[in-house]
PDB file of C-alpha atoms and ligand atoms in Angstrom:
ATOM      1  CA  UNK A  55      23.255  74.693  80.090  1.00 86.00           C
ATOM      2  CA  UNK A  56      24.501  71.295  81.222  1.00 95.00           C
ATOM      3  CA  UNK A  57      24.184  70.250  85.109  1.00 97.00           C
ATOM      4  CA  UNK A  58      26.974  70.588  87.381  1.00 98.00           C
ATOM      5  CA  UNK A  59      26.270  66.871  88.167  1.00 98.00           C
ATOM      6  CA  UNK A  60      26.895  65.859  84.491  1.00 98.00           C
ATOM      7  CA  UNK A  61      29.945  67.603  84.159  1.00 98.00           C
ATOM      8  CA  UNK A  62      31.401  66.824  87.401  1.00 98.00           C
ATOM      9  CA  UNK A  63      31.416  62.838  85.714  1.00 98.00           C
ATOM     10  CA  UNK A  64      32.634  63.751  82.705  1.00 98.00           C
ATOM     11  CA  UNK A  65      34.842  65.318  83.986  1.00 98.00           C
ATOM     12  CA  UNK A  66      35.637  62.053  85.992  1.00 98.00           C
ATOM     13  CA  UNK A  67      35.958  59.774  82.992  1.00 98.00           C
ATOM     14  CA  UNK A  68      38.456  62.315  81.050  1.00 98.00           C
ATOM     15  CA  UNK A  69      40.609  60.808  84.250  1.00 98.00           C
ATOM     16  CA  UNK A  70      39.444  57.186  83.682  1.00 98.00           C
ATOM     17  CA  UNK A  71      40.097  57.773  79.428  1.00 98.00           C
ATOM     18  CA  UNK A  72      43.765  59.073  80.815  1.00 98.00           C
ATOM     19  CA  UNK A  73      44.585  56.428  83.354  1.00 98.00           C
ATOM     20  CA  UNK A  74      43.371  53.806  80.711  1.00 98.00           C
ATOM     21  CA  UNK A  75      45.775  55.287  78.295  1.00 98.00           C
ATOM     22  CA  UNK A  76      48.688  55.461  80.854  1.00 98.00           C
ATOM     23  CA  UNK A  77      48.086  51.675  81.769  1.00 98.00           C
ATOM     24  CA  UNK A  78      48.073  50.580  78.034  1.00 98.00           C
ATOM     25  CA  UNK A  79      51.389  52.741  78.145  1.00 98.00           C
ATOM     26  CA  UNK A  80      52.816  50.747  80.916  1.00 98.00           C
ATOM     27  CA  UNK A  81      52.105  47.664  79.505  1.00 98.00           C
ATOM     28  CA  UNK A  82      53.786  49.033  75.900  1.00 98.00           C
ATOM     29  CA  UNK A  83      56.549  49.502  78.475  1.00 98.00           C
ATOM     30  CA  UNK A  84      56.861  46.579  79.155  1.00 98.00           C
ATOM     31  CA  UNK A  85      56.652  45.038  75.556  1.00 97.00           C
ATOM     32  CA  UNK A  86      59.494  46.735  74.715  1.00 98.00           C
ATOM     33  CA  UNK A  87      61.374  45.225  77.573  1.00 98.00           C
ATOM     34  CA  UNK A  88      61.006  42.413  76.124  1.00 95.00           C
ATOM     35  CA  UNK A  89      61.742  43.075  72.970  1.00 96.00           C
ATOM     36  CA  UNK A  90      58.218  42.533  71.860  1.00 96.00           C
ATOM     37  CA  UNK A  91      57.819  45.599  69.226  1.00 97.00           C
ATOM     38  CA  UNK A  92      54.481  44.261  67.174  1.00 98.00           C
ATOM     39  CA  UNK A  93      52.993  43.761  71.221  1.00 97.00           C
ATOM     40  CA  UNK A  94      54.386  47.310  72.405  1.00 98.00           C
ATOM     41  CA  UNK A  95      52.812  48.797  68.890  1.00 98.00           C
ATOM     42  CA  UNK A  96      49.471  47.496  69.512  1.00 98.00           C
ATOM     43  CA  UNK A  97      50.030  48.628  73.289  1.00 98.00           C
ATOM     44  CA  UNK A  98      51.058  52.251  71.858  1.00 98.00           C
ATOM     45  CA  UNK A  99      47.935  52.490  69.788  1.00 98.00           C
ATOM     46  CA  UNK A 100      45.711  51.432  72.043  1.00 98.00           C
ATOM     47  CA  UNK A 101      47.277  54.289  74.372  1.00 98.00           C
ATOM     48  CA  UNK A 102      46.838  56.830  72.043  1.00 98.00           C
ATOM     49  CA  UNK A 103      43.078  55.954  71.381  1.00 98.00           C
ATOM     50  CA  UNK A 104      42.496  56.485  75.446  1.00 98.00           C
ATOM     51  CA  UNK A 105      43.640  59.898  74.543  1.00 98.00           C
ATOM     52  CA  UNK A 106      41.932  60.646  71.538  1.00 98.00           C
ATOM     53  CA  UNK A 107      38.876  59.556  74.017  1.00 98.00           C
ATOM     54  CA  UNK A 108      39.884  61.919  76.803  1.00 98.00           C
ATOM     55  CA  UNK A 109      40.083  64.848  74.266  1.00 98.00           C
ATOM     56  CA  UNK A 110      36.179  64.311  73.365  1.00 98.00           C
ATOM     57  CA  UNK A 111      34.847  64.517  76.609  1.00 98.00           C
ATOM     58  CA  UNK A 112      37.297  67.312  77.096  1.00 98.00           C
ATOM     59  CA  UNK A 113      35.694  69.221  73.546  1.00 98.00           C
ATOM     60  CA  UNK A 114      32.432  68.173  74.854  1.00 98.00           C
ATOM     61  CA  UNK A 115      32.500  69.738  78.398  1.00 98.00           C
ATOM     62  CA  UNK A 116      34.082  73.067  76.983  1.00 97.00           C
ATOM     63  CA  UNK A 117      31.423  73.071  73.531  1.00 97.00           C
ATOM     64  CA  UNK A 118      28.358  72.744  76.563  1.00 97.00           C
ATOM     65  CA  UNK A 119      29.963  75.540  78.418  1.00 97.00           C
ATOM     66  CA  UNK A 120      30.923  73.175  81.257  1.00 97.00           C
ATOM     67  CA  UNK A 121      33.860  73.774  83.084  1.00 97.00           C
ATOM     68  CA  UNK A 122      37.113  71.074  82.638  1.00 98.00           C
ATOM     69  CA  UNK A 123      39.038  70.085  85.590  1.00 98.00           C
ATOM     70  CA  UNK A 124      41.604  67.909  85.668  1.00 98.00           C
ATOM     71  CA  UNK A 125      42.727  65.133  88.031  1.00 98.00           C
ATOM     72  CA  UNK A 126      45.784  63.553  89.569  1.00 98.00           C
ATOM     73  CA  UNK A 127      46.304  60.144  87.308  1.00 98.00           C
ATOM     74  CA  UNK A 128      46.774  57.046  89.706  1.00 98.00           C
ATOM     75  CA  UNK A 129      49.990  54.979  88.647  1.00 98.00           C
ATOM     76  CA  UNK A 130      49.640  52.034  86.866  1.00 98.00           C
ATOM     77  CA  UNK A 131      50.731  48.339  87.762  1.00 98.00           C
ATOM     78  CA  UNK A 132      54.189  48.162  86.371  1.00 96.00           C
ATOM     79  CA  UNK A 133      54.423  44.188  85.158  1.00 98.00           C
ATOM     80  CA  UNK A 134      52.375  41.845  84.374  1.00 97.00           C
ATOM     81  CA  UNK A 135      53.683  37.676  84.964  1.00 96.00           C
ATOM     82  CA  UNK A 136      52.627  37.024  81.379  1.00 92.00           C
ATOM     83  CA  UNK A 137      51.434  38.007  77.576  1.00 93.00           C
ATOM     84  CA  UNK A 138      47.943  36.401  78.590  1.00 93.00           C
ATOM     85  CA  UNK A 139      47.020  38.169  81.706  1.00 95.00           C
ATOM     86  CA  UNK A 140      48.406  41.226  80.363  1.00 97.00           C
ATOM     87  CA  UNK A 141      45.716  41.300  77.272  1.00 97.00           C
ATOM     88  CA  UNK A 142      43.073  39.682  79.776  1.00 97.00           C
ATOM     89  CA  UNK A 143      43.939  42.569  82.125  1.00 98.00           C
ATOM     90  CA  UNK A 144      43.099  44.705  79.252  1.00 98.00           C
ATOM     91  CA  UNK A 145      39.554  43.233  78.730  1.00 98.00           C
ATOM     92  CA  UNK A 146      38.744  43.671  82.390  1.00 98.00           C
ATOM     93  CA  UNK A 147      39.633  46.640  82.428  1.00 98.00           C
ATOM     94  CA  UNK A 148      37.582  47.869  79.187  1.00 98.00           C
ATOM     95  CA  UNK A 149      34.878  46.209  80.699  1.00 98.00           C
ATOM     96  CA  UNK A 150      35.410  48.543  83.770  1.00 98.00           C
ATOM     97  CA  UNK A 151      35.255  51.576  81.071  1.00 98.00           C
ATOM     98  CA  UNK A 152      31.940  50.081  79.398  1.00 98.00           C
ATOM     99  CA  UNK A 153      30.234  50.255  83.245  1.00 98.00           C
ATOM    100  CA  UNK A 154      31.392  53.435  83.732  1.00 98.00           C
ATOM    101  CA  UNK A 155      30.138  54.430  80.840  1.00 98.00           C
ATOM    102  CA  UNK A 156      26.912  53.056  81.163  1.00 98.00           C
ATOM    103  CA  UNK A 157      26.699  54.485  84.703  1.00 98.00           C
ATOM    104  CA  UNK A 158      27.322  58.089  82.624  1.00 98.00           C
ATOM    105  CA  UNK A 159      24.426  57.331  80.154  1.00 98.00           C
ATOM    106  CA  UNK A 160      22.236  56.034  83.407  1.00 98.00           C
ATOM    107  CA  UNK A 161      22.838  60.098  84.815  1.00 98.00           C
ATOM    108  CA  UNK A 162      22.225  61.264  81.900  1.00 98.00           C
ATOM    109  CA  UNK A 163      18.817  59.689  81.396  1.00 98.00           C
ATOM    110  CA  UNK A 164      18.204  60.689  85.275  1.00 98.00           C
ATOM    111  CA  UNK A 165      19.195  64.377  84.511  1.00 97.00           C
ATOM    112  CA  UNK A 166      17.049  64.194  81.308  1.00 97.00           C
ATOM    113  CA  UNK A 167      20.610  65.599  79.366  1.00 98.00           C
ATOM    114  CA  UNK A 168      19.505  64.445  76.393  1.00 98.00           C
ATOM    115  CA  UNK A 169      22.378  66.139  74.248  1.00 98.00           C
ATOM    116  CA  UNK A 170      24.486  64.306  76.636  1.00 98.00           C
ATOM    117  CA  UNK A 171      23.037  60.720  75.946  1.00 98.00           C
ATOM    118  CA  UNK A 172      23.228  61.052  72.031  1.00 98.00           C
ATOM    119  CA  UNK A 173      27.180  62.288  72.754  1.00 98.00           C
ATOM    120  CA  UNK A 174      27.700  58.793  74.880  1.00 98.00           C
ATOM    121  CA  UNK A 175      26.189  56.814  72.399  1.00 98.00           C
ATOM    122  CA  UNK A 176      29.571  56.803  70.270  1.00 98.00           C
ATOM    123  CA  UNK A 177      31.372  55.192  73.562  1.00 98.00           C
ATOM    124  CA  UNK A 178      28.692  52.903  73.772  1.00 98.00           C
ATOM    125  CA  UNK A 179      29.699  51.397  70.232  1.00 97.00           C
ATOM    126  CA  UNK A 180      33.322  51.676  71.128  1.00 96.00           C
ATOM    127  CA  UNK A 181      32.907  50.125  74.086  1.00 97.00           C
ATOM    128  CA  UNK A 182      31.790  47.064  72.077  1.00 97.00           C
ATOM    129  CA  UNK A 183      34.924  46.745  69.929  1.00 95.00           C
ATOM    130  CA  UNK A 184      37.049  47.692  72.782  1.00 96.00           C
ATOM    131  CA  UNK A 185      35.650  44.529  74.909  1.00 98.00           C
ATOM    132  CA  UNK A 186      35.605  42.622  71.440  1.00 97.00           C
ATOM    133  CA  UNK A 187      39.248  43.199  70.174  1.00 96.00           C
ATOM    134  CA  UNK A 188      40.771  42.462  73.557  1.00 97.00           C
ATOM    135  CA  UNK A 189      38.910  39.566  73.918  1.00 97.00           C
ATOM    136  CA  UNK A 190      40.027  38.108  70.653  1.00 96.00           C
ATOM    137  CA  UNK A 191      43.555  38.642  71.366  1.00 95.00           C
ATOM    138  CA  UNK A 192      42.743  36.862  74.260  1.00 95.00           C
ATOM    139  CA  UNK A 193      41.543  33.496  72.803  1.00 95.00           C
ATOM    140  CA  UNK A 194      43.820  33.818  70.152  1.00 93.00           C
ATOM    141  CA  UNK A 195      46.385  33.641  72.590  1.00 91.00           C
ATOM    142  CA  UNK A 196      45.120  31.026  75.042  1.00 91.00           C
ATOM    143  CA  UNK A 197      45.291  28.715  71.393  1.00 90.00           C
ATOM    144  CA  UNK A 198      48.472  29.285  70.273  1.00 87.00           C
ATOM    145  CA  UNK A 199      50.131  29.063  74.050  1.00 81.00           C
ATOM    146  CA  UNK A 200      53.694  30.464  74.525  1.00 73.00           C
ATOM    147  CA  UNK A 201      55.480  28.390  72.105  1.00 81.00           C
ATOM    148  CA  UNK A 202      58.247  31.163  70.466  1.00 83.00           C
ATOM    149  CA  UNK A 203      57.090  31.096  67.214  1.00 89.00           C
ATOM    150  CA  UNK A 204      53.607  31.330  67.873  1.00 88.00           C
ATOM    151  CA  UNK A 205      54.659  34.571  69.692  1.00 88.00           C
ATOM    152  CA  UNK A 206      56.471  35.807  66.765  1.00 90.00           C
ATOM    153  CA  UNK A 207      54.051  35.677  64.493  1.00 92.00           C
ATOM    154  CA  UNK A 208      51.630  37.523  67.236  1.00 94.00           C
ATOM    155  CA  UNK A 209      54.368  39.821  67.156  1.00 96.00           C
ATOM    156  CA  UNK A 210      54.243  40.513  63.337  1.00 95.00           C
ATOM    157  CA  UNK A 211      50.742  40.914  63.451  1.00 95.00           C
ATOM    158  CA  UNK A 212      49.917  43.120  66.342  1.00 96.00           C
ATOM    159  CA  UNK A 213      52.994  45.298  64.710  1.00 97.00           C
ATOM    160  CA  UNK A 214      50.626  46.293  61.856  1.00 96.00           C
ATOM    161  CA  UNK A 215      47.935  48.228  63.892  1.00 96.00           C
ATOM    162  CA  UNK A 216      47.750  51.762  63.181  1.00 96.00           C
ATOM    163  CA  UNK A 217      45.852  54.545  64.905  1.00 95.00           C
ATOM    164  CA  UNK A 218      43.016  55.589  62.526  1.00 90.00           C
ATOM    165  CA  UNK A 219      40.782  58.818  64.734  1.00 84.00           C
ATOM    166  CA  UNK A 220      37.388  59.434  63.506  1.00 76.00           C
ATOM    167  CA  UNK A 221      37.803  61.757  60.768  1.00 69.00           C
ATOM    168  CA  UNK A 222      34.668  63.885  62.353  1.00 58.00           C
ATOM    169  CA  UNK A 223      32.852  62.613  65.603  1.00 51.00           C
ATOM    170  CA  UNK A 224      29.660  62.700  64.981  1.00 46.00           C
TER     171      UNK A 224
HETATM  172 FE1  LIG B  99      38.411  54.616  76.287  1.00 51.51          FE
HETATM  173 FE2  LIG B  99      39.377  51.716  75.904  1.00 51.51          FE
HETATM  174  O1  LIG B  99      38.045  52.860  76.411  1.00 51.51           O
END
């Protein structure tokens, strides 16, 4: 049976997977306002992935007999001054989701969960191409500068992400 404790924070991070998602929404929002479609697609998958992350927690508290309970979701910034600290305000914040994630593994060593550990392990990895992609849309960015057509051909690329889930978590 897992420990009130554990599922009391995974519980907490189901909220942290669905803010994340609403913020990448807010930012798609914002895309689209300015008529940045390839930007708000990128934004729009990213969103959905929070969600497909919220849903595992959510699986794995019910599958260990743990009780979900859901939170109020804070509301996200609205706009962001430009493309650039919009994608580096996405790398801070997955690097807030990696910590909080490694504070989850860190209980779950100290409750000696062991099931629990293996389970984090596959949001360990994430975390790493989470911090990675963002970060490389980052440079990229900070290379090519605002000039229009620069943007345009960001545009045409980040249009061409598509949401892939896990066929079967592991
Ligand atoms: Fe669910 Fe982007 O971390």
């Amino acid at each position: 049976m897992i420990k009130n404790s554990m599922v009391k924070a995974l519980n907490d991070q189901i909220n942290e997977e669905m803010f994340s998602s609403y913020l990448y929404l807010a930012m798609a929002a914002q895309c689209e306002a300015m008529s940045l479609s390839g930007f708000a697609n990128w934004m729009r998958v990213q969103a959905q992935e929070e969600l497909f992350h919220a849903m595992k927690f959510f699986g794995y508290i019910a599958e260990r007999g743990g009780r979900v309970e859901l939170s109020a979701i804070a509301q996200p910034q609205k706009e962001w001054p430009s493309l650039t600290t919009m994608f580096e305000a996405v790398y801070t914040h997955e690097c807030h989701i990696s910590e909080c994630i490694n504070q989850l593994v860190d209980l779950a060593i100290q409750e000696r969960d062991y099931a629990t550990q293996n389970m984090l392990q596959w949001f360990v990895q994430e975390q790493v191409e989470e911090e990675s992609s963002a970060d490389a849309i980052v440079q990229k960015m900070k290379l090519v500068g605002d000039a229009q057509g620069a943007m345009f051909m960001m545009d045409r690329e980040l249009g061409t992400r598509v949401f892939n889930p896990p066929a079967k978590e592991e």
